[in-house]
Short mmCIF file of C-alpha atoms and ligand atoms in Angstrom, two decimals:
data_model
loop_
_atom_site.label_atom_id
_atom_site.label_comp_id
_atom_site.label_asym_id
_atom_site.label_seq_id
_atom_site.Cartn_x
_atom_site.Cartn_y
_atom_site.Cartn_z
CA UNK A 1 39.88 -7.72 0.47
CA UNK A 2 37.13 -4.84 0.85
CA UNK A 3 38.54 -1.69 0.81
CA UNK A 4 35.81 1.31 2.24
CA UNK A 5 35.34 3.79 -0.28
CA UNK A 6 35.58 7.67 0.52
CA UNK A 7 31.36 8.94 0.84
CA UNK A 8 32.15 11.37 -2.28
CA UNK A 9 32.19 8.56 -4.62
CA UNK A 10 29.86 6.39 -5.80
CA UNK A 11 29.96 2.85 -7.81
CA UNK A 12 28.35 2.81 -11.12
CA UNK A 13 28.40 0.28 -14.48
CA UNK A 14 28.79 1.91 -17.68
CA UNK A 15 30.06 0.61 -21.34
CA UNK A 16 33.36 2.33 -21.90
CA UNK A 17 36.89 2.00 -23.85
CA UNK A 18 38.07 -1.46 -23.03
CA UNK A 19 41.45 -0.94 -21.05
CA UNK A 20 44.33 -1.22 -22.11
CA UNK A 21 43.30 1.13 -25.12
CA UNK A 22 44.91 -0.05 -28.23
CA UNK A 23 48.40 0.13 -28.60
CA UNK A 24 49.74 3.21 -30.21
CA UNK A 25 50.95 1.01 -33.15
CA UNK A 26 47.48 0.03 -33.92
CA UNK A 27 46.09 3.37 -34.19
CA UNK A 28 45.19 4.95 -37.83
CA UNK A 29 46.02 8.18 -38.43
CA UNK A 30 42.68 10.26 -38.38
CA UNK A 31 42.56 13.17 -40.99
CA UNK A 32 40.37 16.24 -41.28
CA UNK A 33 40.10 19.20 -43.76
CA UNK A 34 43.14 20.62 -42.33
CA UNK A 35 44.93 18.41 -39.69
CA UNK A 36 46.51 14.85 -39.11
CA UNK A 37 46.14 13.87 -35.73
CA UNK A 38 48.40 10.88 -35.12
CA UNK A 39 49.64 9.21 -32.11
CA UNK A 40 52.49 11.17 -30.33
CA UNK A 41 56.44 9.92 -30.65
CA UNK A 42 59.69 10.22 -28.42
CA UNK A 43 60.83 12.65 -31.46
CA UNK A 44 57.91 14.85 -31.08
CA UNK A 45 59.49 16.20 -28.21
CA UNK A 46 61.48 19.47 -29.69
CA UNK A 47 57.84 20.76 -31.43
CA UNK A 48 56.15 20.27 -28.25
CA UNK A 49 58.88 21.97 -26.28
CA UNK A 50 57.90 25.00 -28.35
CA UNK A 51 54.27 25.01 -27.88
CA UNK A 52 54.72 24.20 -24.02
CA UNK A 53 57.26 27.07 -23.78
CA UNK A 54 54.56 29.49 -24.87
CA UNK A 55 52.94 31.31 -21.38
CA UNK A 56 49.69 32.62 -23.54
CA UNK A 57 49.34 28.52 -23.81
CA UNK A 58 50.48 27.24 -20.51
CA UNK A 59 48.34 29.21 -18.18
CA UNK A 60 45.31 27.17 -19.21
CA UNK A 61 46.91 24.18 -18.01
CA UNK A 62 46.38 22.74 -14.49
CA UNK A 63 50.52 23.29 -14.49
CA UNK A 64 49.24 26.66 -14.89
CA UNK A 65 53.30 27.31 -16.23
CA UNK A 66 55.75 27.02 -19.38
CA UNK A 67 58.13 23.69 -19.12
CA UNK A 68 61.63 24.81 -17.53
CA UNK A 69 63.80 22.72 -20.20
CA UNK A 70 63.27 20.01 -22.74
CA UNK A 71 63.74 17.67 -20.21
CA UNK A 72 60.62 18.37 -18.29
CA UNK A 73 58.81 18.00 -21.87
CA UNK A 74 60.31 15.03 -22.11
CA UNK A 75 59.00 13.83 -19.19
CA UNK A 76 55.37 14.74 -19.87
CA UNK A 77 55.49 13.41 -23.22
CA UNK A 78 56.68 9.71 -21.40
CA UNK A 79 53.46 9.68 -19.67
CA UNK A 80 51.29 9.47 -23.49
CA UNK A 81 54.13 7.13 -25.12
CA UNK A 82 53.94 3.10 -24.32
CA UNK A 83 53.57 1.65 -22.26
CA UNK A 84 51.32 4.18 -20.80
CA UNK A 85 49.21 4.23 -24.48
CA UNK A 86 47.08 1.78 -22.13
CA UNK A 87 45.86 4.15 -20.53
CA UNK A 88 45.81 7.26 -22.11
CA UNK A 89 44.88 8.42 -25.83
CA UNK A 90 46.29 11.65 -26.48
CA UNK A 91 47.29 12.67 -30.02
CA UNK A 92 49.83 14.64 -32.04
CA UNK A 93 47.65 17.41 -33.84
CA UNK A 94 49.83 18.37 -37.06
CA UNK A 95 49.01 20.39 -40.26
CA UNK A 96 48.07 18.23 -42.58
CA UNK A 97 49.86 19.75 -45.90
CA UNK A 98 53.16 20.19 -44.08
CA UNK A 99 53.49 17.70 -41.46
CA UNK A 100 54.17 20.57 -38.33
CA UNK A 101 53.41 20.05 -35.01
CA UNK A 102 50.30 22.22 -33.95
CA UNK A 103 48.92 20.71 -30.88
CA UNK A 104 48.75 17.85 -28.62
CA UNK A 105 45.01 16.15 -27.36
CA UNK A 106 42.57 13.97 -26.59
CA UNK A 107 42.04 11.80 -23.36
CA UNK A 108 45.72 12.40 -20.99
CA UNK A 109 43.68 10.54 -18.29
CA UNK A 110 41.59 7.78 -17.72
CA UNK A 111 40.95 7.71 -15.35
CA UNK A 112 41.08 10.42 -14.01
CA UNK A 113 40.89 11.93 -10.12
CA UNK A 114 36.97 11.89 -10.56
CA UNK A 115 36.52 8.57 -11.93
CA UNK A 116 35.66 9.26 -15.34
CA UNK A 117 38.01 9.57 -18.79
CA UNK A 118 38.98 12.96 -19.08
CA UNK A 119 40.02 15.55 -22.63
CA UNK A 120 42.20 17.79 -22.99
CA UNK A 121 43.96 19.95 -25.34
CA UNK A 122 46.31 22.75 -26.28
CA UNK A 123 47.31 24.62 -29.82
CA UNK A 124 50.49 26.88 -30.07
CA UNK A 125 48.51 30.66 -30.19
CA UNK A 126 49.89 31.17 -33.60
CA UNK A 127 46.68 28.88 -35.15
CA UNK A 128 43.86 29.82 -32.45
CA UNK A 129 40.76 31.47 -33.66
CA UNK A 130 40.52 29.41 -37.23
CA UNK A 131 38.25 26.44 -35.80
CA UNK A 132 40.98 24.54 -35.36
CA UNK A 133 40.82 23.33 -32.12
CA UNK A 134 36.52 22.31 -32.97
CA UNK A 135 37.99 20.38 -35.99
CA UNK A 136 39.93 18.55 -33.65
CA UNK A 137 37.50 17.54 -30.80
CA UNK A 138 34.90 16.64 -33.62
CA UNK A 139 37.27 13.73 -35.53
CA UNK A 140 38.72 12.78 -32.05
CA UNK A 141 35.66 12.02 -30.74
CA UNK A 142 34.63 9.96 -33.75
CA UNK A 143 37.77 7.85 -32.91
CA UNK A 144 36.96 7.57 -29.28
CA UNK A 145 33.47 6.38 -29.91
CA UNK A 146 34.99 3.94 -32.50
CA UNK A 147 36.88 2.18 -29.64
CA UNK A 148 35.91 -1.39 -28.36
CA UNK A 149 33.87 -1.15 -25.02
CA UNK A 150 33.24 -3.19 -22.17
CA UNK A 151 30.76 -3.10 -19.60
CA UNK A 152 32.86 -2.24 -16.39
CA UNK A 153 31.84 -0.82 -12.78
CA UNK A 154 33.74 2.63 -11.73
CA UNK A 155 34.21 4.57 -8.78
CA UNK A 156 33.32 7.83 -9.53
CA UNK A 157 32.94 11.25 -7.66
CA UNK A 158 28.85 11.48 -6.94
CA UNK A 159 28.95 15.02 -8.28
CA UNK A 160 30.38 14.23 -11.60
CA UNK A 161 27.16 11.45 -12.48
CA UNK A 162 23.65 11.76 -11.93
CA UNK A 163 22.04 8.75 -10.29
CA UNK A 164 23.60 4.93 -9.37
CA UNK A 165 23.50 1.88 -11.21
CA UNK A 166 23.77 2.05 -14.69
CA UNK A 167 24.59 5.19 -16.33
CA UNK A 168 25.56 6.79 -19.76
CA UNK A 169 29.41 6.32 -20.14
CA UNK A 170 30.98 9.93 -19.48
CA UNK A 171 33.76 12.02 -21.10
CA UNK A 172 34.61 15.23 -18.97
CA UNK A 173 36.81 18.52 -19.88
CA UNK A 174 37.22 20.90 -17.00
CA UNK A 175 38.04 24.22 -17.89
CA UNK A 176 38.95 27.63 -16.03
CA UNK A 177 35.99 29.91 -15.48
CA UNK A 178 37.62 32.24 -17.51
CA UNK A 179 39.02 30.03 -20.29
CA UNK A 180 35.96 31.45 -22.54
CA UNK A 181 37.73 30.27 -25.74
CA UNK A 182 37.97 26.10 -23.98
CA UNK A 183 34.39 26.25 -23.23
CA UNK A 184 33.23 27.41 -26.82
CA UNK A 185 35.24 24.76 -28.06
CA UNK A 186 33.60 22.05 -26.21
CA UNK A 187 30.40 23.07 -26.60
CA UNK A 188 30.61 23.52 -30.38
CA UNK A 189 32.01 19.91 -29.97
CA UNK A 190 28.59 19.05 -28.73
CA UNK A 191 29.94 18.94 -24.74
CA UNK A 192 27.10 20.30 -22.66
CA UNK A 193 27.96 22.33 -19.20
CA UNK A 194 26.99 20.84 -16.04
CA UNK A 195 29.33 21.90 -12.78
CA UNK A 196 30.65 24.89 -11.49
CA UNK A 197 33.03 24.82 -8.80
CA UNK A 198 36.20 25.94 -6.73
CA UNK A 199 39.06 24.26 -5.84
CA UNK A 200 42.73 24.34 -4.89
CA UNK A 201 45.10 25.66 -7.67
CA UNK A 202 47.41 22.24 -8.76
CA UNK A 203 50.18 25.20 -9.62
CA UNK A 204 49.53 26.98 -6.32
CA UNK A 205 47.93 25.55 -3.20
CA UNK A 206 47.39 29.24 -1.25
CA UNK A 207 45.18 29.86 -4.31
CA UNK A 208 41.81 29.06 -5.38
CA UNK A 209 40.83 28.42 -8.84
CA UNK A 210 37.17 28.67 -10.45
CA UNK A 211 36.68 25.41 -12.36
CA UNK A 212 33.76 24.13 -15.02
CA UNK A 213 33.05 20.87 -16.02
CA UNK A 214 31.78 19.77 -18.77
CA UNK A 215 30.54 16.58 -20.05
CA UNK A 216 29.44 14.40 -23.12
CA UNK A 217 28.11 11.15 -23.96
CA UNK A 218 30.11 9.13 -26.35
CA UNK A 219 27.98 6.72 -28.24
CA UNK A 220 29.53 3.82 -29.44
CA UNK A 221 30.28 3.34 -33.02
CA UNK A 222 32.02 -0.14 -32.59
CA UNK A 223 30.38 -2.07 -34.71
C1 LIG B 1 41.21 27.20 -26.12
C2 LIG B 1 41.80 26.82 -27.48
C3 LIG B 1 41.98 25.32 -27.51
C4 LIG B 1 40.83 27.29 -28.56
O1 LIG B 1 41.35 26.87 -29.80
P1 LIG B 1 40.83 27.54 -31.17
O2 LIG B 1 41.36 26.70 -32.29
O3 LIG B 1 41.15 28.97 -31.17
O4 LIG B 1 39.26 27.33 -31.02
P2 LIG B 1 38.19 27.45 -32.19
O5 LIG B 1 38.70 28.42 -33.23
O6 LIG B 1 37.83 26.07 -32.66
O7 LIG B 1 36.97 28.12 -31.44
C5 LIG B 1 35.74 27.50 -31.21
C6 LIG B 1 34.78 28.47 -30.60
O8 LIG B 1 35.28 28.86 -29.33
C7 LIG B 1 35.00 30.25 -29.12
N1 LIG B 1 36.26 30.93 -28.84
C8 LIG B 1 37.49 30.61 -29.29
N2 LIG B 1 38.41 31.45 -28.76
C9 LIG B 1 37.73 32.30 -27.97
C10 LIG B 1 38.11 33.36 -27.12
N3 LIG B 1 39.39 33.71 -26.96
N4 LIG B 1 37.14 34.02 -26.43
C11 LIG B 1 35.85 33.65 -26.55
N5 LIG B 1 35.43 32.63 -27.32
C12 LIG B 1 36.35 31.98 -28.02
C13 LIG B 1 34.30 30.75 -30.30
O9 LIG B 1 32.91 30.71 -30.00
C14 LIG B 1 34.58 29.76 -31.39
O10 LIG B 1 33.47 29.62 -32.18
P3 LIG B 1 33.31 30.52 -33.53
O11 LIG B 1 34.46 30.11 -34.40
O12 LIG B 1 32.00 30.09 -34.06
O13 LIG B 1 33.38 31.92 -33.13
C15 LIG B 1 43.19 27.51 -27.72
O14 LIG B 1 43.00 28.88 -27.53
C16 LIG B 1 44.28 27.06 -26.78
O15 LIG B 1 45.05 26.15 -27.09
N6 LIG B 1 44.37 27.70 -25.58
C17 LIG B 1 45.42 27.41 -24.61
C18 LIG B 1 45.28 26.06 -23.98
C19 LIG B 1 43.89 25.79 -23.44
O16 LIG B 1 43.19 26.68 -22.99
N7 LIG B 1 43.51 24.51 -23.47
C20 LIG B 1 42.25 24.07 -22.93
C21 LIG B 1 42.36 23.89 -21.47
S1 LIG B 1 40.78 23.44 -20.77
#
């Protein structure tokens, strides 16, 4: 059956992570200077309650709001635990020398509404401003590029690639226009800028919200 495809979105072939993604159980553990970033768990759900419970946090988010109850934590945390590590790769960020619950990140969607794997992350605001976050991206990228590829066509939005036919695999963040402290992040993390834009607000639909995305090339190191 041929389905017509909306005019905003184009077919292209790229090598990227072979779907599903490995299961959670076959992940390593990926250490840095300062963090273990491991895959997330059902009991990680009372340390993430407090980070998404923090409003400094949550207003960066596209729910733009802290969760009501441990329930709806719960329920956001299902959609990173198997069977949906198929499709998504998105990490536990702990201290390494105590084991505590920092962060959550890495890719929550792939793929996502514009066609491409998408990153994203968030730290509770008691450990922003240390690099932290920069650590992060740079060892989860590593692990992303170490991931077994495949050759595979997408549907992607035309303003989110540059050309047809065969392209550089993508990885995009989007950010807030005023998220100052996201975009210094990525771009540390060797992201590079390439879209500004408005669109609806996912928290509020009779608002608009000034978006940026950014985007970087993952090469592979599956060897
Ligand atoms: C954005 C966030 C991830 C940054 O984490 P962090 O650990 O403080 O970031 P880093 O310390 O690694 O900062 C990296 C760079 O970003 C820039 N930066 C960080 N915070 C900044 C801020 N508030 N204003 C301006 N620049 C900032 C700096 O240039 C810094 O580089 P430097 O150390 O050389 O000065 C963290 O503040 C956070 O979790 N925010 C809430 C959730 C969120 O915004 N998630 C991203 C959604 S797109």
């Amino acid at each position: 059956m041929w389905y017509p495809q909306p005019d905003n979105v184009v077919t292209v072939k790229a090598s990227l992570p072979t779907l599903p993604l490995p299961p959670h159980d076959a992940r390593s553990p990926l250490t840095t200077d300062r963090l273990l970033i491991r895959p997330l768990a059902a009991s990680d759900a009372e340390a993430l309650y407090v980070l998404r419970t923090q409003e400094e946090v949550m207003r960066w988010t596209s729910k733009g709001e802290i969760d009501p109850n441990i329930e709806a934590t719960r329920e956001k945390l299902n959609h990173f635990l198997p069977p949906n590590d198929a499709k998504t790769f998105n990490c536990a960020i702990c201290l390494k020398d105590s084991g505590k619950l920092i962060g959550m990140g890495g890719c929550h969607l792939y793929p996502a509404e514009h066609g491409w794997p998408e990153l994203g992350y968030i730290f509770r605001k008691e450990f922003w401003g240390k690099g932290i976050a920069t650590e992060f991206v740079s060892a989860w990228l590593r692990a992303w590029e170490e991931l077994p590829r495949s050759e595979r066509e997408v549907n992607v939005q035309k303003n989110m690639v540059n050309g047809e036919g065969a392209v550089q695999e993508h990885l995009i963040a989007i950010t807030e226009l005023a998220n100052l402290g996201s975009q210094g992040v990525l771009l540390k993390a060797g992201f590079e800028r390439f879209r500004e834009y408005e669109e609806k607000d996912v928290s509020d639909p009779n608002k608009m919200v000034q978006l940026v995305a950014f985007r970087y090339f993952p090469v592979s190191r599956n060897n």
